[in-house]
Structure formats: structure tokens, C-alpha cells
GROMACS .gro file of N, CA and C in nm:
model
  387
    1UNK      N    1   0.084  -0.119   0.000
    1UNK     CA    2   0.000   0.000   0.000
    1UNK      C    3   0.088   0.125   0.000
    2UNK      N    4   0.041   0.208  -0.111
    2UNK     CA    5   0.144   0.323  -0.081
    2UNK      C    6   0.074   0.485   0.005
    3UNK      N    7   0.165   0.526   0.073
    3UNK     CA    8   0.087   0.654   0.127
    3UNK      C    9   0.142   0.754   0.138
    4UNK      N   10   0.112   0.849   0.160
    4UNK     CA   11   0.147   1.022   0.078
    4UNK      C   12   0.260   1.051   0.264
    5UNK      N   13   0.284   1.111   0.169
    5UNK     CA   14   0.395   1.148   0.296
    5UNK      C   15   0.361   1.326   0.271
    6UNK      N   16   0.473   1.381   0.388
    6UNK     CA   17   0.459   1.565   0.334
    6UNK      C   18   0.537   1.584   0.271
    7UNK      N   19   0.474   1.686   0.163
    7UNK     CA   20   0.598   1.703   0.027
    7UNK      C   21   0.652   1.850   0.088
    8UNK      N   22   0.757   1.832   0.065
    8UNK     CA   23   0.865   1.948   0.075
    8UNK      C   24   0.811   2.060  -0.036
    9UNK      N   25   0.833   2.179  -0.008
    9UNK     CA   26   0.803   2.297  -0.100
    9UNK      C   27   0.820   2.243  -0.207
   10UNK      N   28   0.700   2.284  -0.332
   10UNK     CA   29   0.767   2.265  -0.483
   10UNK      C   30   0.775   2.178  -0.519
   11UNK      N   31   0.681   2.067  -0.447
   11UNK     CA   32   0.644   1.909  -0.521
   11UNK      C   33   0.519   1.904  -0.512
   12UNK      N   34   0.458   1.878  -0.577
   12UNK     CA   35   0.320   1.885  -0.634
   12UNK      C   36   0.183   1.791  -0.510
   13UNK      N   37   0.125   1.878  -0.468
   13UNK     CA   38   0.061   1.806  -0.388
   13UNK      C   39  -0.019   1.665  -0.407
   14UNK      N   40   0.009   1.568  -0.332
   14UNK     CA   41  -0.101   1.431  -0.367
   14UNK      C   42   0.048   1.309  -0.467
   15UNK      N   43   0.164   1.410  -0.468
   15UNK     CA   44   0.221   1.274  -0.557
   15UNK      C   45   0.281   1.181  -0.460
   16UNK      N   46   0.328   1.069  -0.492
   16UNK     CA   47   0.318   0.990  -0.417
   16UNK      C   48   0.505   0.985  -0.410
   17UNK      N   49   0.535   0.933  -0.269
   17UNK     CA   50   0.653   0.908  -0.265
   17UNK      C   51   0.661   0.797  -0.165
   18UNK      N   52   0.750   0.712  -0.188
   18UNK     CA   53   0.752   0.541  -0.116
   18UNK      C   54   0.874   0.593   0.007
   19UNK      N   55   0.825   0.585   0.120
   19UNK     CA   56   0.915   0.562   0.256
   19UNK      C   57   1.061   0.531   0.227
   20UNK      N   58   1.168   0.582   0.208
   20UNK     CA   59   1.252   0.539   0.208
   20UNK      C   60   1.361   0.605   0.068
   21UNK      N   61   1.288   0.602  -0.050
   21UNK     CA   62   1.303   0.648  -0.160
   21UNK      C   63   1.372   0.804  -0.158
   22UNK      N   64   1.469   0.793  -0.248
   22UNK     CA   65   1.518   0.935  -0.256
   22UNK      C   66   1.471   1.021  -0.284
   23UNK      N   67   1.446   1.139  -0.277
   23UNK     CA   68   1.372   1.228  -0.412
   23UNK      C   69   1.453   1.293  -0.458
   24UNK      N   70   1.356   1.340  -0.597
   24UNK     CA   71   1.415   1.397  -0.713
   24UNK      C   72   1.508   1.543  -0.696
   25UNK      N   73   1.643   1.502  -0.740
   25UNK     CA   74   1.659   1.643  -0.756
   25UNK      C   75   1.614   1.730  -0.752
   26UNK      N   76   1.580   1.872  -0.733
   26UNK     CA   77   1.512   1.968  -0.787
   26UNK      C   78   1.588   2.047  -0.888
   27UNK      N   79   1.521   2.082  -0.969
   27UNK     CA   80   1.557   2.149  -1.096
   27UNK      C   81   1.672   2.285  -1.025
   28UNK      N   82   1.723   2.348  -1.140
   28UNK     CA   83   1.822   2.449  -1.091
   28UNK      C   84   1.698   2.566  -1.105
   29UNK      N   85   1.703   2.672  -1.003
   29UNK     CA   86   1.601   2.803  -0.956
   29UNK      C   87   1.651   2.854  -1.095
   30UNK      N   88   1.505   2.966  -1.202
   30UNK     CA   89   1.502   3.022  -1.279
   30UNK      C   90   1.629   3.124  -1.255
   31UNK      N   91   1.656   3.201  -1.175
   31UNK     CA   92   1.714   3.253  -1.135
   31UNK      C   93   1.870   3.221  -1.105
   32UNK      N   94   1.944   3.183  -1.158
   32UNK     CA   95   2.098   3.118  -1.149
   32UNK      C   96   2.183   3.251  -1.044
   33UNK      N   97   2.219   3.145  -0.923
   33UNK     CA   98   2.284   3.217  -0.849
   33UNK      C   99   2.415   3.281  -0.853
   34UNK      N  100   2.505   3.383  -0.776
   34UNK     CA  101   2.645   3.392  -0.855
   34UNK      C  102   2.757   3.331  -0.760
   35UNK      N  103   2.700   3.265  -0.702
   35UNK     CA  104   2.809   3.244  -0.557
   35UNK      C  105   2.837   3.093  -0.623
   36UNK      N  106   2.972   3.030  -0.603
   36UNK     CA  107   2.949   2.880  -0.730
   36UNK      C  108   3.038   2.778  -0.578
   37UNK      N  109   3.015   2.647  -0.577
   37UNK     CA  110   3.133   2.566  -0.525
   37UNK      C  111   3.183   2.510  -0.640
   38UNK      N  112   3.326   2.501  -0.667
   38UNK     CA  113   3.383   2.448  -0.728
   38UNK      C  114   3.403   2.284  -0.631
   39UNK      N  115   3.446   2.187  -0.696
   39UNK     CA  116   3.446   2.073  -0.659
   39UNK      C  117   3.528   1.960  -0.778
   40UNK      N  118   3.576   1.870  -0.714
   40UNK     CA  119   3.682   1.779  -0.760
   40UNK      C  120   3.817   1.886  -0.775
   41UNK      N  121   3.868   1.949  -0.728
   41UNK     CA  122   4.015   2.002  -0.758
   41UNK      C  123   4.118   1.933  -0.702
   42UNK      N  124   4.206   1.879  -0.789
   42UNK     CA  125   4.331   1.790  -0.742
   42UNK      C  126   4.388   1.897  -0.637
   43UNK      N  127   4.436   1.812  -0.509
   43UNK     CA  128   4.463   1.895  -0.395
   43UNK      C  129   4.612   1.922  -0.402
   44UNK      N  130   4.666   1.871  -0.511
   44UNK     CA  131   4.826   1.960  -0.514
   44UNK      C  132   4.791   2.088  -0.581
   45UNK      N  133   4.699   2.155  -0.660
   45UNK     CA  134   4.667   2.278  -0.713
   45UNK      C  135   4.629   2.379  -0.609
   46UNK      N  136   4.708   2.494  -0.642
   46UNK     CA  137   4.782   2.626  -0.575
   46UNK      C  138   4.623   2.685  -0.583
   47UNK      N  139   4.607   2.800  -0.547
   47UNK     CA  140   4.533   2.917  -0.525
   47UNK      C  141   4.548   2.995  -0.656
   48UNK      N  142   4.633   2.992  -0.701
   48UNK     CA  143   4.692   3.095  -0.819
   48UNK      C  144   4.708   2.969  -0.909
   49UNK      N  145   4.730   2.849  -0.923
   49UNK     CA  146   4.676   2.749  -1.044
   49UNK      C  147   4.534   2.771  -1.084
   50UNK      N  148   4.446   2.819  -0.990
   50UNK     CA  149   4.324   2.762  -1.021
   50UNK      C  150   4.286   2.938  -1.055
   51UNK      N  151   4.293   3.001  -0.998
   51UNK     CA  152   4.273   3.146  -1.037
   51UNK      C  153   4.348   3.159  -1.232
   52UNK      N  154   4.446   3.101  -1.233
   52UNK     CA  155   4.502   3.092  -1.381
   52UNK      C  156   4.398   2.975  -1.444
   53UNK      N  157   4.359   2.893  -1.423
   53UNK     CA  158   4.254   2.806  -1.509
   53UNK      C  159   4.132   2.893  -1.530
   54UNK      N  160   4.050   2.949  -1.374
   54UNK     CA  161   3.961   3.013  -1.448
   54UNK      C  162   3.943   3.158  -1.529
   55UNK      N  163   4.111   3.208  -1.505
   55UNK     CA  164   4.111   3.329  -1.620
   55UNK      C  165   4.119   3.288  -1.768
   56UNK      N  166   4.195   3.167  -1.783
   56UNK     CA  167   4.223   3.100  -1.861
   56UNK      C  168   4.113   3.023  -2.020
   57UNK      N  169   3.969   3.040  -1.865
   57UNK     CA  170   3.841   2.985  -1.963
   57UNK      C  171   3.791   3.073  -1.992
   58UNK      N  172   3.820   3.227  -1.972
   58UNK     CA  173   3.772   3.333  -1.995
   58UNK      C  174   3.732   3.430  -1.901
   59UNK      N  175   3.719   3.422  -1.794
   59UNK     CA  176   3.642   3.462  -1.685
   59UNK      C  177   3.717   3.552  -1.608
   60UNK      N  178   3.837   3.641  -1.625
   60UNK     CA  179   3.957   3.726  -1.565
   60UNK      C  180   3.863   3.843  -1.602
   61UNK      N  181   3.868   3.902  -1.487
   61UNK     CA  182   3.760   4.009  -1.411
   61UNK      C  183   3.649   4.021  -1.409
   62UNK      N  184   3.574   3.853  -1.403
   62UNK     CA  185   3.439   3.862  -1.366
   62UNK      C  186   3.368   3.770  -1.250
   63UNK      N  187   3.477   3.811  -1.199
   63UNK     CA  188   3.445   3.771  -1.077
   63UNK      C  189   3.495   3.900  -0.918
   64UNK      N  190   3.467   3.810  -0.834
   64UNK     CA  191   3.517   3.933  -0.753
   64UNK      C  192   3.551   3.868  -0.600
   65UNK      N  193   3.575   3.720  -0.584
   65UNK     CA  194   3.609   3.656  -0.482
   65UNK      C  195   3.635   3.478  -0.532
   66UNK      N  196   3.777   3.434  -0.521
   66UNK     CA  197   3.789   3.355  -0.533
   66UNK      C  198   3.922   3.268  -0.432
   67UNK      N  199   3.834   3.137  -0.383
   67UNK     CA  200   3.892   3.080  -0.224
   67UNK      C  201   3.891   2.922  -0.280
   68UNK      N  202   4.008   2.877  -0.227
   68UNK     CA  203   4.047   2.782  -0.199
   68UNK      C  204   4.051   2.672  -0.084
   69UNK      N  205   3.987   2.632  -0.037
   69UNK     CA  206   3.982   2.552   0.110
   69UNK      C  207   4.112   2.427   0.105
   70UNK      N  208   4.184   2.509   0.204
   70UNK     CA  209   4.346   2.446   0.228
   70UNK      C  210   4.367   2.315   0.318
   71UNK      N  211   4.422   2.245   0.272
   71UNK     CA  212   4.461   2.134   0.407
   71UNK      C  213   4.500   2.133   0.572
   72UNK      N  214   4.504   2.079   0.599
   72UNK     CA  215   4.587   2.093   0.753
   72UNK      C  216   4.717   2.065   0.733
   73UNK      N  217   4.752   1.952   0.645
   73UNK     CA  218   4.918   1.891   0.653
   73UNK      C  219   4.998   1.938   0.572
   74UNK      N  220   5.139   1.985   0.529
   74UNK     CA  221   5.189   2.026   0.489
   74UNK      C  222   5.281   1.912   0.385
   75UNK      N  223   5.292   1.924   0.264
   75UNK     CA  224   5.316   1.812   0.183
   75UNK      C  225   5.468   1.855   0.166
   76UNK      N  226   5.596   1.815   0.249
   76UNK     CA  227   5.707   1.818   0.228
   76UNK      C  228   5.816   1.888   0.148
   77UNK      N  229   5.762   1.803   0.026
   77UNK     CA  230   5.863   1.857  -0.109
   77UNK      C  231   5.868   1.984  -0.099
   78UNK      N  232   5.735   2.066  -0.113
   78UNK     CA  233   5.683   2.196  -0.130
   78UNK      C  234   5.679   2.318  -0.029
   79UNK      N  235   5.623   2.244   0.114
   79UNK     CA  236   5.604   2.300   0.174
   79UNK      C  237   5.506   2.349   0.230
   80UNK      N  238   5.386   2.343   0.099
   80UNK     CA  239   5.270   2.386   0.051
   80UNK      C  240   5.186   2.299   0.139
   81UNK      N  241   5.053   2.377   0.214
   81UNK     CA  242   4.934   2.278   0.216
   81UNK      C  243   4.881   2.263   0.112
   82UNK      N  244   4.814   2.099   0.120
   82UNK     CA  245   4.728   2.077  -0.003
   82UNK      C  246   4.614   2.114  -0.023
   83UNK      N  247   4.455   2.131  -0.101
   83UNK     CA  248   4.368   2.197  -0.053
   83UNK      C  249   4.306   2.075  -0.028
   84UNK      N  250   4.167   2.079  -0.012
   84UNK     CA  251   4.087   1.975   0.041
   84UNK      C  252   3.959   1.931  -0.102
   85UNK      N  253   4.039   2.001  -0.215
   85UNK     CA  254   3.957   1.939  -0.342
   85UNK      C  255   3.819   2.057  -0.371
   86UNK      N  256   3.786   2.144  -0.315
   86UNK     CA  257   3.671   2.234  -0.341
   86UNK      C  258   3.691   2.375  -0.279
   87UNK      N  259   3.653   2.460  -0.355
   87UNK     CA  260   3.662   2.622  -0.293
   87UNK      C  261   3.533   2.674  -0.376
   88UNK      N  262   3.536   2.815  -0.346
   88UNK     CA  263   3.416   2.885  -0.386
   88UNK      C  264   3.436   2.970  -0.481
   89UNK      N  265   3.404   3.052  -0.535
   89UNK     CA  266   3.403   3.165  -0.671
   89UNK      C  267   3.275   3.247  -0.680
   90UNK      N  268   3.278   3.389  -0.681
   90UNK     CA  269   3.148   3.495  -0.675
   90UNK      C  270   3.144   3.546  -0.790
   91UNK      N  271   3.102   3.542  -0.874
   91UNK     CA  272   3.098   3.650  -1.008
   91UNK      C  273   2.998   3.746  -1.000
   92UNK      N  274   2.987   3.835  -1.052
   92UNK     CA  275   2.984   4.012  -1.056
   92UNK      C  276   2.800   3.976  -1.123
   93UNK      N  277   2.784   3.847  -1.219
   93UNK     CA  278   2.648   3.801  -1.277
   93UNK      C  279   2.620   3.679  -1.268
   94UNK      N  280   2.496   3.677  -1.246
   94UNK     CA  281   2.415   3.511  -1.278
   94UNK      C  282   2.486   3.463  -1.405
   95UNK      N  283   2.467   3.531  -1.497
   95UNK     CA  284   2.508   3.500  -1.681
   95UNK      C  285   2.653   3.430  -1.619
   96UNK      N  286   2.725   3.494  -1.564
   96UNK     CA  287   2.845   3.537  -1.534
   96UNK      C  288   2.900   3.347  -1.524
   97UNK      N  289   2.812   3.334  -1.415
   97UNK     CA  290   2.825   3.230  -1.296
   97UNK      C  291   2.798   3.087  -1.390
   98UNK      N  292   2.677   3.080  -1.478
   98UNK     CA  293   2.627   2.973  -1.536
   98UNK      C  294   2.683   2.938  -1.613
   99UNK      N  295   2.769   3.027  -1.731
   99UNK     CA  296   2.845   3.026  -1.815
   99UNK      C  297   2.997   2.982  -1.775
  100UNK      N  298   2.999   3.030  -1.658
  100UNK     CA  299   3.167   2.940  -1.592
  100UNK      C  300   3.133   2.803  -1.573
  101UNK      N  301   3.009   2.770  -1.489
  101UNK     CA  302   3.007   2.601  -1.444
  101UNK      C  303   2.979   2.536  -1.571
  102UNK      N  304   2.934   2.549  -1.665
  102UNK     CA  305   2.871   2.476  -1.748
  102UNK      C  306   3.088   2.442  -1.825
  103UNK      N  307   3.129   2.579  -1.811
  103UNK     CA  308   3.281   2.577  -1.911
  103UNK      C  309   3.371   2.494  -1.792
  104UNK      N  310   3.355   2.501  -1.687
  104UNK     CA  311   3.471   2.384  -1.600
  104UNK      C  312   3.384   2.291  -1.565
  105UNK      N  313   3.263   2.220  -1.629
  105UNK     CA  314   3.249   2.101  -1.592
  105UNK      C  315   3.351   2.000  -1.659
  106UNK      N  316   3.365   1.909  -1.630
  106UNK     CA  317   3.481   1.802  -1.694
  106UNK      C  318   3.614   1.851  -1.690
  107UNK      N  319   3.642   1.992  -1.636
  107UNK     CA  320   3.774   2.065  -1.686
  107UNK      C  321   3.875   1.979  -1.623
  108UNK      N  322   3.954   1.999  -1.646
  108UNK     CA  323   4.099   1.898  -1.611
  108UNK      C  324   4.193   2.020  -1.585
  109UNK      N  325   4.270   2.012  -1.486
  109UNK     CA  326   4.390   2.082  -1.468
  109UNK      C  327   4.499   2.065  -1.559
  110UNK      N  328   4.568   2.167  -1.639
  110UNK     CA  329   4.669   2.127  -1.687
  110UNK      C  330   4.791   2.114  -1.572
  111UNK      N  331   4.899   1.985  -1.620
  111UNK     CA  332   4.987   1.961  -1.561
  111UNK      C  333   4.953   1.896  -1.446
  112UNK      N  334   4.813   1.852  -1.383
  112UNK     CA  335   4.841   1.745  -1.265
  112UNK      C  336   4.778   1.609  -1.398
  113UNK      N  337   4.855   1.501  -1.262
  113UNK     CA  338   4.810   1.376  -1.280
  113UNK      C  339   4.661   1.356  -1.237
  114UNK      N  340   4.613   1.384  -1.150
  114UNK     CA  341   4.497   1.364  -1.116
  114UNK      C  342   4.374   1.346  -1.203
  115UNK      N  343   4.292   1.242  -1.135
  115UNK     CA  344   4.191   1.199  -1.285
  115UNK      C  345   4.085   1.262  -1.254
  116UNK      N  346   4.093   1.390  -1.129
  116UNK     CA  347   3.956   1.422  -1.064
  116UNK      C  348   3.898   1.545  -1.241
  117UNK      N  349   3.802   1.569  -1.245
  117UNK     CA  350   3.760   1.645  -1.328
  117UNK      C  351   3.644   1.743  -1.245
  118UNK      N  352   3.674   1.908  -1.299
  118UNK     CA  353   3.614   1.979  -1.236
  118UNK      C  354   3.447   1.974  -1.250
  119UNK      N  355   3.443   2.017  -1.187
  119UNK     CA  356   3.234   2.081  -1.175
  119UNK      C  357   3.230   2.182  -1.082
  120UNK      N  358   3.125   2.223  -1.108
  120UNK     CA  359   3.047   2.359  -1.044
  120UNK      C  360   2.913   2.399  -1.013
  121UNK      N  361   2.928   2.399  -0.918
  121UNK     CA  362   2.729   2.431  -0.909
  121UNK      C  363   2.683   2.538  -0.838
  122UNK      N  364   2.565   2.581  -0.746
  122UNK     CA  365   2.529   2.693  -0.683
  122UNK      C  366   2.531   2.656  -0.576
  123UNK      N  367   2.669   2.765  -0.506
  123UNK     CA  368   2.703   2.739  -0.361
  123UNK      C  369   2.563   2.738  -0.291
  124UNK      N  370   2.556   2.703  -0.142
  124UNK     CA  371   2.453   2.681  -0.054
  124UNK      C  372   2.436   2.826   0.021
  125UNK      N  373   2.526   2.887   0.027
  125UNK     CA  374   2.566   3.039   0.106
  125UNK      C  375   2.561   3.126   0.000
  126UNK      N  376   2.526   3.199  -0.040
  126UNK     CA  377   2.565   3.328  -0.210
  126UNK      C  378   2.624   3.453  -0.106
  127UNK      N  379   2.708   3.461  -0.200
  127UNK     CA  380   2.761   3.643  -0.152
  127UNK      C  381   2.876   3.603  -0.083
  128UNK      N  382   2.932   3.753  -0.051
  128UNK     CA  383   3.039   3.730   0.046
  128UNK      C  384   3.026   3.782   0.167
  129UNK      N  385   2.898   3.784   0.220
  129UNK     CA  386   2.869   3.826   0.332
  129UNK      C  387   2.839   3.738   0.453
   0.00000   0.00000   0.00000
């Protein structure tokens, strides 16, 4: 027997969802946010590697905050902490913002080994406030 559970905002009242079952994604808001997480970044890539990739796809001065989330341990050779694979990015427009994630999805770092490939989506926090 199946029975209605409470639908979360923005699911259609009366549809049915089974105990247990995931639900659906929700679509991306008409409205494309400008605040982005970047995600999969090989954690030997610098602050200024990744600031050079995304000037690189086009995007050098349209943005206006870009962070790196750093390691705790310090990787020897270098000296360098590593990051922890994801940071954030603010652009100045929505246009701005949609047009970067859609251009570093799959992106690859030049010069690492790493098989991680970038993506981007709409941070959970927007702004830099």
C-alpha cells in the first residue's frame, strides 16, 4: 500500500513518494545564483593554479572573490598545504556564474596527474557576506 507522505516545497501536492526512496533532484532556480562551489580540484593545485585556469576559460575580471579551502598537513617537497579538493568563486552576474560552471564542468587541470575532473554548481551560502 502506498501513502502520501509531506511534500517538501515545490512538489506537487497528492504525488506519491515510497518511505525510504530518494527524491528527485530539484531542478536548478530560474534565477541562477552567482556564488558557485567548485568541486573535484586535485589537492596539489595552488590558489593561483586555479585562479590561472579560471582566467584561462575566460572569466579574468568577472568575478570578484575567489577561495580555496586548504589542508591541515603540509606536503614536504613543497612545503605547501594541499587543498581539500573544493573552494568557492562569486561572479559580478548570474550570466556570469552559469556560463563558468557549465565551461569547468569536466575541466581537467593542466599539468596534474589527477583523474579528478572539475564541476560547479550553486554554492549553498551566495555572496560574500
Amino acid at each position: 500500500m502506498q501513502r502520501l507522505l509531506p511534500q517538501p516545497a515545490g512538489r506537487p501536492a497528492g504525488q506519491v513518494v515510497h518511505p525510504g526512496s530518494v527524491p528527485e533532484p530539484q531542478e536548478l532556480p530560474q534565477v541562477f545564483l552567482k556564488t558557485l562551489i567548485l568541486r573535484n580540484i586535485p589537492c596539489r593545485i595552488s590558489l593561483r593554479q586555479l585562479e590561472h585556469a579560471v582566467d584561462g576559460l575566460g572569466f579574468a575580471h568577472r568575478y570578484d572573490f575567489l577561495y580555496l579551502v586548504e589542508g591541515v598537513t603540509k606536503i614536504e617537497a613543497s612545503g605547501s598545504a594541499p587543498n581539500r579538493g573544493y573552494g568557492f568563486i562569486n561572479f559580478h552576474t548570474a550570466a556570469d556564474a552559469r556560463a563558468f560552471a557549465e565551461a569547468f564542468e569536466g575541466y581537467r587541470f593542466e599539468g596534474s596527474n589527477s583523474h579528478k575532473r572539475g564541476a560547479a554548481e550553486p554554492a549553498r551560502v551566495q555572496g560574500m557576506e
